[in-house]
Coordinates of C-alpha atoms in Angstrom, one line a residue:
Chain A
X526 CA 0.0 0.0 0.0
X527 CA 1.5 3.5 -1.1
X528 CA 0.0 6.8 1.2
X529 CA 1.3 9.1 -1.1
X530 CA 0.4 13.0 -0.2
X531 CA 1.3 16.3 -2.4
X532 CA 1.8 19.2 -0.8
X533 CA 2.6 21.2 -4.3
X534 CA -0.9 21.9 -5.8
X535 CA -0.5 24.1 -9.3
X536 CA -3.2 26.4 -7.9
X537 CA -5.7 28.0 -5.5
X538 CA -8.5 26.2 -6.0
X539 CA -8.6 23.9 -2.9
X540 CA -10.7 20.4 -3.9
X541 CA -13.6 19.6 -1.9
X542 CA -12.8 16.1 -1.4
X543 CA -12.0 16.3 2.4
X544 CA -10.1 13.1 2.9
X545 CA -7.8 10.9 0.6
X546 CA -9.3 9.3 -2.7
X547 CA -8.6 5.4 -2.4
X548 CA -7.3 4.1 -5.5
X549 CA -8.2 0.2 -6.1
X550 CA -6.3 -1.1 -9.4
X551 CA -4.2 -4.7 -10.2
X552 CA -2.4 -3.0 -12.3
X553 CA 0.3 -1.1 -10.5
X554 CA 1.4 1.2 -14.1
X555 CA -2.1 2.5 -13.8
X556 CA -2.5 2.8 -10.0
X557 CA 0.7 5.2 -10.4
X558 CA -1.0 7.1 -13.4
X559 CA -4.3 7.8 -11.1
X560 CA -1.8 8.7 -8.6
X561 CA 0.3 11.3 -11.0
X562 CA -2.9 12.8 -12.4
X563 CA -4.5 13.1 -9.0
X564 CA -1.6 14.4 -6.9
X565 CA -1.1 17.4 -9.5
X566 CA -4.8 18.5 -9.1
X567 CA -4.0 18.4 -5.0
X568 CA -5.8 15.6 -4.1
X569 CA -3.8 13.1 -1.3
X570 CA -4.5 9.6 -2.6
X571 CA -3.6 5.9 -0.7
X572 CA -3.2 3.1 -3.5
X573 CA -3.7 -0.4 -3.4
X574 CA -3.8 -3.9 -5.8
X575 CA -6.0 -6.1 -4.4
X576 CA -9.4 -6.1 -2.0
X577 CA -7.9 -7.4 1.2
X578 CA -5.5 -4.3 1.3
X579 CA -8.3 -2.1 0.0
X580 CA -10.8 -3.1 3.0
X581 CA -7.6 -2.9 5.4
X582 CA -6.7 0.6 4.3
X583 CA -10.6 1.4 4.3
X584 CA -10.7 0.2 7.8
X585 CA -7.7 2.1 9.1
X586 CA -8.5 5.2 7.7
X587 CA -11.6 6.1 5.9
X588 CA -11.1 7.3 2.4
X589 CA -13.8 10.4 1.3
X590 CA -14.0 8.9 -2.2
X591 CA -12.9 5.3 -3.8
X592 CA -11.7 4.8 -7.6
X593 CA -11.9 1.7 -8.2
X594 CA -11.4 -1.0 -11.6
X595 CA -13.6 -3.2 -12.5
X596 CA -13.6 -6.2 -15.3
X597 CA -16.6 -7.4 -16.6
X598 CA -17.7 -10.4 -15.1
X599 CA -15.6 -10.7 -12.5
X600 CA -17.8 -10.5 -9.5
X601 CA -14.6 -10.2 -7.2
X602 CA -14.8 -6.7 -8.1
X603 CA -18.8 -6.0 -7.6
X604 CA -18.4 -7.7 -3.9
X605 CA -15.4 -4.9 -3.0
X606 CA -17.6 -2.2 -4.8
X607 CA -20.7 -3.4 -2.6
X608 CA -18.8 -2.8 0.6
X609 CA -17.8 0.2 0.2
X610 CA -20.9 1.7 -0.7
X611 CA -23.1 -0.5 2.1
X612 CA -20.5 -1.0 4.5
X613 CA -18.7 2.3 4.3
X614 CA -21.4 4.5 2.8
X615 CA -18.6 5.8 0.4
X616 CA -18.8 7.0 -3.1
X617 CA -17.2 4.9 -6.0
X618 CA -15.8 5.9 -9.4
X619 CA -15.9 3.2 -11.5
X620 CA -13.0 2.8 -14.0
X621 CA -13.6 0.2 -17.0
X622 CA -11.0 -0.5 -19.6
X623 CA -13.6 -1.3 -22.2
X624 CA -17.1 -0.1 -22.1
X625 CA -19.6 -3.1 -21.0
X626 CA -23.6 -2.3 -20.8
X627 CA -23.8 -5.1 -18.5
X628 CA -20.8 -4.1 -16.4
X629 CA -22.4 -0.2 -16.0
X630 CA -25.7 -1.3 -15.5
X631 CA -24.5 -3.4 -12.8
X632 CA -22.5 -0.7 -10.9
X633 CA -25.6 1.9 -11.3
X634 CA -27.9 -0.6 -9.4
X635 CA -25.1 -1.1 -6.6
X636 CA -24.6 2.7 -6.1
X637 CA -21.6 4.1 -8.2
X638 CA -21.3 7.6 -9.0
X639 CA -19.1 8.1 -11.6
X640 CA -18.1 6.4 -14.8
X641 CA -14.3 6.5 -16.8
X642 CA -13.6 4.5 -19.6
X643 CA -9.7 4.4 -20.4
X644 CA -7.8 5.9 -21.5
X645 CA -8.1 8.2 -18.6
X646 CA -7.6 11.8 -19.0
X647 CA -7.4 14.0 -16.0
X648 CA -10.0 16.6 -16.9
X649 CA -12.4 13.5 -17.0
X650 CA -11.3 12.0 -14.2
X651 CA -11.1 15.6 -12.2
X652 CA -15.2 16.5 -13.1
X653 CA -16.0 12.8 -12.3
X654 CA -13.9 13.5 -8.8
X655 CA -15.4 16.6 -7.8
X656 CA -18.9 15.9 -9.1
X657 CA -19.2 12.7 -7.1
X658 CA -18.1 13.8 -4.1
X659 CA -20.1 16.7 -4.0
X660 CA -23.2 14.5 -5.0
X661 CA -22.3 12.1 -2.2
X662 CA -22.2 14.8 0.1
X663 CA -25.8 15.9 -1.0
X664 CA -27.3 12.3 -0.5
X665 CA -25.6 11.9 3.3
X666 CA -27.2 15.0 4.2
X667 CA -30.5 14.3 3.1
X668 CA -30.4 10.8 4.3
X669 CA -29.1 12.1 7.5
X670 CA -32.1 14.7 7.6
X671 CA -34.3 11.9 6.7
X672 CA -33.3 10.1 10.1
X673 CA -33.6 12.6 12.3
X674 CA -36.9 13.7 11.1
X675 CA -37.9 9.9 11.5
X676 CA -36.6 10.4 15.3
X677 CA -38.4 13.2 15.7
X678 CA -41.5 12.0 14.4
X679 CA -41.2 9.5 16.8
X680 CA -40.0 11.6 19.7
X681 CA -42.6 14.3 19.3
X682 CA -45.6 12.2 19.4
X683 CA -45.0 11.2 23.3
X684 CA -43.9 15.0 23.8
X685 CA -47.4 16.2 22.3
X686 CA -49.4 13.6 23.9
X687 CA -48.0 14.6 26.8
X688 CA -48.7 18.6 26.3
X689 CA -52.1 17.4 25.6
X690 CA -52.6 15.7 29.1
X691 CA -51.7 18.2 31.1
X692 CA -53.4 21.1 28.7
X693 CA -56.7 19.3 30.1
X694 CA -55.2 18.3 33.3
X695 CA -54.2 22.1 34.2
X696 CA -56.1 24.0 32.0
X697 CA -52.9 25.3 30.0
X698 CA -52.5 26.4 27.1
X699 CA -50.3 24.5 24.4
X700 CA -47.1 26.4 25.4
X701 CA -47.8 26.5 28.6
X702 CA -48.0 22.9 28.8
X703 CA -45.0 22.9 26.9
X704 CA -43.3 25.3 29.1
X705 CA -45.1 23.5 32.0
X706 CA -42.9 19.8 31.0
X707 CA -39.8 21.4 30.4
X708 CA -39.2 22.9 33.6
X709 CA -40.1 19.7 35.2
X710 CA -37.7 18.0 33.1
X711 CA -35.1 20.7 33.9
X712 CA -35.9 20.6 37.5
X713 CA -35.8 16.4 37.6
X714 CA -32.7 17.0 35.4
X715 CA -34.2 14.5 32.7
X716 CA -34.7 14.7 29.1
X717 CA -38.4 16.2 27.7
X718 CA -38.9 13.3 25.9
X719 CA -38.2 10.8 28.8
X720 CA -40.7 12.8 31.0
X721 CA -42.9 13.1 28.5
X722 CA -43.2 9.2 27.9
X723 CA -43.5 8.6 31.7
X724 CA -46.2 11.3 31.9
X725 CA -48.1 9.1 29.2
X726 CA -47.3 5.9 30.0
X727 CA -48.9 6.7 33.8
X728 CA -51.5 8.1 32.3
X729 CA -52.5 4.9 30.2
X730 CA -51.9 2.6 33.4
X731 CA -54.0 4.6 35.2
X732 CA -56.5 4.4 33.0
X733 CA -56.6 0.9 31.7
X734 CA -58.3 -1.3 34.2
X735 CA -55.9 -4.2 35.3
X736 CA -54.8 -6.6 33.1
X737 CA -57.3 -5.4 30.5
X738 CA -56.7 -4.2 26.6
X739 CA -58.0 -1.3 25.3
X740 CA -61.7 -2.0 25.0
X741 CA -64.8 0.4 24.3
X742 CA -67.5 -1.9 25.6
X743 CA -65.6 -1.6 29.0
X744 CA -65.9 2.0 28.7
X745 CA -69.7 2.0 28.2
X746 CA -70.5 -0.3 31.6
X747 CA -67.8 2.5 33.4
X748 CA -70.1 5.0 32.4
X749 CA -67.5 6.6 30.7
X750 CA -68.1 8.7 27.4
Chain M
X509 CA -30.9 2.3 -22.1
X510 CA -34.1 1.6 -20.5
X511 CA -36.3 4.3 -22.6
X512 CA -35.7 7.5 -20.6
X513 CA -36.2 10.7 -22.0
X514 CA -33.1 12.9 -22.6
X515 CA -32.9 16.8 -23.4
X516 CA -29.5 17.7 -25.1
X517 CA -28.8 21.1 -25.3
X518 CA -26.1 22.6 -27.4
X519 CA -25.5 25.3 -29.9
X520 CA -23.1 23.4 -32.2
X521 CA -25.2 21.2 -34.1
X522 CA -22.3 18.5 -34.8
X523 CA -22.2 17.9 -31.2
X524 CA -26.0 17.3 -30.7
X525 CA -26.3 14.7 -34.1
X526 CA -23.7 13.0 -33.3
X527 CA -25.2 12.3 -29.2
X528 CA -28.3 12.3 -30.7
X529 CA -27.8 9.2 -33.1
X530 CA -25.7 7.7 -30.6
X531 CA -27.9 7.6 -27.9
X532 CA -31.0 6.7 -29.5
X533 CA -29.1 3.5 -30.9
X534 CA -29.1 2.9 -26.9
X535 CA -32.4 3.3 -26.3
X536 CA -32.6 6.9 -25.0
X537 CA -35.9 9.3 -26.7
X538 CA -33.6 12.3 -27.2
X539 CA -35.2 15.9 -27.7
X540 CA -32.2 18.5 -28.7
X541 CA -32.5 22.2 -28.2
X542 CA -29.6 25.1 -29.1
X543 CA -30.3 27.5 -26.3
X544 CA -31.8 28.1 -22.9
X545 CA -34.6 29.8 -24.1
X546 CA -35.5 27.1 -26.0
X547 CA -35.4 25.1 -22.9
X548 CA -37.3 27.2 -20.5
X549 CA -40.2 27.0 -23.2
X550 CA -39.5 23.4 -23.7
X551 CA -39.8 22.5 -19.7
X552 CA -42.6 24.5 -19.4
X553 CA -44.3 21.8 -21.0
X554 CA -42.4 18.5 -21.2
X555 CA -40.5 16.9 -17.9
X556 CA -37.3 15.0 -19.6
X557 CA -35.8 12.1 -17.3
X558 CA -32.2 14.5 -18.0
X559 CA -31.3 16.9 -19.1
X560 CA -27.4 17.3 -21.0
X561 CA -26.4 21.0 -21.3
X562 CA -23.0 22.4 -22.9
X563 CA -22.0 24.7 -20.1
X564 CA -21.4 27.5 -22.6
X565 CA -24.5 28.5 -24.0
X566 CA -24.8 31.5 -26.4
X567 CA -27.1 34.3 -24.2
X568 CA -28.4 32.5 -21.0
X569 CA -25.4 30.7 -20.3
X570 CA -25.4 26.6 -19.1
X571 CA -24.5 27.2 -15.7
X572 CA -27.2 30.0 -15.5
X573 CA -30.0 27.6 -17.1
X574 CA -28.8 24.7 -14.5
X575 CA -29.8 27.6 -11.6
X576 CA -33.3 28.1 -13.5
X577 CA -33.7 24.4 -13.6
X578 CA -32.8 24.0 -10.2
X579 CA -35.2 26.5 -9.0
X580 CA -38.4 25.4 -11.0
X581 CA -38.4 21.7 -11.6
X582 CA -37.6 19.0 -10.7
X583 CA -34.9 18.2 -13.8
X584 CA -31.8 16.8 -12.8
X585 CA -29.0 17.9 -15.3
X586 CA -25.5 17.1 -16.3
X587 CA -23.1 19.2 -18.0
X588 CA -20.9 19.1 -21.3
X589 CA -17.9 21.3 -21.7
X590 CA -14.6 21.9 -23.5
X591 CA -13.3 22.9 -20.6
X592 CA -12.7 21.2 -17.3
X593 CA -10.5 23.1 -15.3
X594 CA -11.0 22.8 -11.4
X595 CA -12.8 26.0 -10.7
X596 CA -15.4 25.2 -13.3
X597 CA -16.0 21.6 -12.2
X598 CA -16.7 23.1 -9.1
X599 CA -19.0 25.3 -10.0
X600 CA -21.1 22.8 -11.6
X601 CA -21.0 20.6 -8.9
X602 CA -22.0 23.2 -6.7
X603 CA -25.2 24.4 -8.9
X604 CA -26.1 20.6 -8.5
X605 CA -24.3 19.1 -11.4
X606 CA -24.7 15.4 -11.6
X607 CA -21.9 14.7 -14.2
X608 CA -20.0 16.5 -16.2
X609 CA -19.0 14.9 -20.0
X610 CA -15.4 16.6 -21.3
X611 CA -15.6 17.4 -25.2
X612 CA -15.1 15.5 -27.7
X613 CA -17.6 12.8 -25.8
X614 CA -17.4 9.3 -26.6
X615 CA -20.6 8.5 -27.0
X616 CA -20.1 4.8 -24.8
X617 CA -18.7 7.5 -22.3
X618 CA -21.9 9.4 -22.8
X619 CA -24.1 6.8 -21.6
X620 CA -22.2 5.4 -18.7
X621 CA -22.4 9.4 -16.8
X622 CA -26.1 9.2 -17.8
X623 CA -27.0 5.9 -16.5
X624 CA -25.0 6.8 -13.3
X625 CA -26.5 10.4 -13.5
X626 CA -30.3 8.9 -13.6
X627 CA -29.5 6.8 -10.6
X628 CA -28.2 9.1 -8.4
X629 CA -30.4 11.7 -9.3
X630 CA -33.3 9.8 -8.8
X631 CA -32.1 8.7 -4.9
X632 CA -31.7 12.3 -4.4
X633 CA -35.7 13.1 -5.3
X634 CA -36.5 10.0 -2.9
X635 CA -35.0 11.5 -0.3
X636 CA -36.7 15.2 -1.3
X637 CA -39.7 13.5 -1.4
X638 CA -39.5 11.3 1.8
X639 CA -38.2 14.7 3.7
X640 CA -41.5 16.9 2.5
X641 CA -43.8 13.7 3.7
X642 CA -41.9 14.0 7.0
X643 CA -42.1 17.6 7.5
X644 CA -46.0 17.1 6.9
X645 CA -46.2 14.0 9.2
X646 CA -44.4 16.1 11.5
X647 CA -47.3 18.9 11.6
X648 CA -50.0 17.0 11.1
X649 CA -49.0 14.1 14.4
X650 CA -48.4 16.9 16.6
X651 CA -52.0 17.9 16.7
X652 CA -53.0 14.7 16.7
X653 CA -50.9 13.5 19.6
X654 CA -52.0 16.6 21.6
X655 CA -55.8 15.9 21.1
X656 CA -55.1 12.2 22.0
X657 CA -53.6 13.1 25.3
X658 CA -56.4 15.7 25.9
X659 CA -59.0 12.9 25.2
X660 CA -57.2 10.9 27.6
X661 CA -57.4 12.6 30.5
X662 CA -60.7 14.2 29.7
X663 CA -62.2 10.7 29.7
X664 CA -59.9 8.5 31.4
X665 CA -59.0 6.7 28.5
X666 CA -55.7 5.0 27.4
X667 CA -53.3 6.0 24.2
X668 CA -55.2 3.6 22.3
X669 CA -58.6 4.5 22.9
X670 CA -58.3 8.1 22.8
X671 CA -56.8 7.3 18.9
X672 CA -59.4 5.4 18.3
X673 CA -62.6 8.0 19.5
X674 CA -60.8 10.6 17.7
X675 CA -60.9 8.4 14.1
X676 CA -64.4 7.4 15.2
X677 CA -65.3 11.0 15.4
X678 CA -63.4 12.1 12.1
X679 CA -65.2 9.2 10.0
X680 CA -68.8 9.9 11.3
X681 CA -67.9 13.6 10.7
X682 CA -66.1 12.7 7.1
X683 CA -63.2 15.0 8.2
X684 CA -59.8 13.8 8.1
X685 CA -57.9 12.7 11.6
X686 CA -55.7 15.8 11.1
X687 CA -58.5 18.4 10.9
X688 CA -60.4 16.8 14.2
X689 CA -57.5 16.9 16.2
X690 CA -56.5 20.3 15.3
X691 CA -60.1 21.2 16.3
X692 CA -60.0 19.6 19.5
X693 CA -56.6 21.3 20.1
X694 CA -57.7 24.7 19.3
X695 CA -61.3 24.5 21.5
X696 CA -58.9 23.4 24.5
X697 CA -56.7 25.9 23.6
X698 CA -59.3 28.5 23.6
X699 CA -61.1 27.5 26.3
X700 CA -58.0 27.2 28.5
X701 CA -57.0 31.3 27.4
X702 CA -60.1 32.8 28.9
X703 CA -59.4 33.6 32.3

């Protein structure tokens, strides 16, 4: 495995890959190649020949983009690409000596960003670089947004049902039932959202008879409703 | 490929015949169009699956028509360019470039940056799309969580019960779970501001 790192860039403008670029190739001439065309534009780059050193590099120290070979029908290849992209989240740039529908269509479905047929030539390989990382970047943060938003969801349905308890318990209004959990919370030095499930959890043991599910008939013969 | 609809936009008509014939021998529908006027009238009524513009338009330039397209559809767009020095890659990856093809462009090169264009482009409306439901989830289950907890305690019911009442109510009222709970929230609400 080479770490090879060039402090020399030709100019100002500073990529926007924020890590090193793993390069995957068998073929050392063309790992060196990447690595020439890559180090001039300022990019730091680790190269490797074969999967077991790839996933031990990845492992040690997490590239922010990987360009990797592949040969058409060699599924060797596909594996490596997979875990990256599911194991690692990272983007892939795909780099095919000759152009195979099969072979593209296959890396699409798996996830890669970026296509180069060789011979490479550095503006290609630059754009496909700087696109994919920034397109990456796009999809992490959405998918990260995503999650917490799913959290939320999640977390803010116990927080509200609690507001709503204690609107009617107290006769608050929405804020100040808000306002009204949160300084308990503070006070008990707990989180909102722990309160707030307590609050409703209580709430629906208290009024659940014993050992019972949820049952309307039940409520009728209580006199309830 | 697999019968998407591309919209190739160039003002050198070698360029365009050339994609054109070798892209529809792949299976693309191609529409071609030499400037971004041409394409702002063309996307006010047609949606292509991509769109493929030469970053150096005569008049509305590519990088200007990427930011129009950004702003009023939902087109994802790649770009083609004689150029590709670092500054301008950048820029088109920052307007929300999803490839960018260096001239001259093979046309087997072509299709690979489209394929993996079409892909990625269409996780990225997935997760738009997911995001805007969850934003609206997020709304809507607020008020409906509050009304269940105020139905709980007004009637001594459980989590449960109080969910099911309130859907009761909204489908003997033909109102929809989100506008009952909102009511309930904003009677309690009211109620509990009087002094």
């Amino acid at each position: 495995m080479s770490h090879q790192h060039d402090q020399n860039r030709p100019d100002d403008t500073t990529p926007v890959v924020d890590s090193h670029i793993l390069i995957v190739d068998r073929d050392e001439a063309a790992r060196e190649a990447l690595h020439k065309l890559l180090s001039a534009a300022g990019y730091e780059t680790v190269a490797v020949g074969d999967a077991i050193t790839a996933r031990a590099s990845c492992r040690d120290a997490a590239p922010a983009l990987v360009i990797m070979e592949t040969h058409s029908g060699d599924e060797a290849d596909f594996v490596l690409m997979r875990w990256f992209l599911s194991e690692h989240q990272l983007p892939v740039i795909v780099i095919e000596e000759t152009p195979c529908s099969d072979g593209i269509r296959q890396a699409v479905r798996l996830g890669g960003h970026g296509f180069i047929l060789k011979p490479i030539s550095e503006p290609e390989l630059i754009a496909a670089v700087e696109i994919a990382t920034m397109r990456h970047r796009q999809w992490r943060e959405l998918r990260l947004r995503n999650e917490e938003m799913t959290q939320a969801l999640h977390t803010n349905r116990q927080i509200s049902t609690a507001v709503g308890i204690l609107m009617e318990r107290h006769r608050l209004t929405d804020t100040e039932a808000f306002e009204h959990l949160r300084s308990k919370a503070r006070a008990s030095q707990r989180k909102v959202e722990d309160l707030a499930r307590d609050l409703v959890d209580a709430t629906c043991d208290l009024n659940l008879p014993a050992g019972n599910s949820p049952d309307f008939s039940r409520r009728d013969s209580r006199g309830r409703d | 490929m697999s019968g998407e609809t591309l919209l190739l936009v160039d003002d050198d008509r070698l360029v365009l015949s050339s994609l054109v014939e070798g892209l529809q021998g792949a299976g693309y529908r191609v529409a071609t169009e030499e400037s971004a006027e041409d394409v702002i009238d063309f996307c006010s009524a047609q949606t292509p699956d991509l769109a493929v513009i030469d970053i150096r338009l005569p008049g509305i330039s590519g990088i200007e028509l990427a930011r129009w397209l950004k702003e009023n559809t939902d087109i994802p767009f790649l770009f083609l360019s004689a150029y590709a020095d670092t500054e301008l890659v950048q820029n088109a990856a920052e307007y929300g470039a999803f490839g960018y093809l260096v001239k001259p462009v093979d046309t087997a090169q072509a299709i690979a940056a489209i394929e993996a264009a079409l892909a990625r482009a269409r996780e990225v409306q997935n997760l738009k799309r997911s995001e805007a439901g969850l934003t609206s989830a997020l709304v809507a289950n607020r008020h409906i969580s509050t009304a269940i907890g105020i139905l709980m305690e007004r009637h001594r019911l459980s989590n449960l019960e109080a969910f099911d009442t309130m859907r009761q109510m909204a489908r003997s009222r033909r109102q929809k779970l989100a506008e009952i709970a909102s009511d309930i929230v904003n009677a309690v609400e009211q109620l509990n501001l009087e002094p």
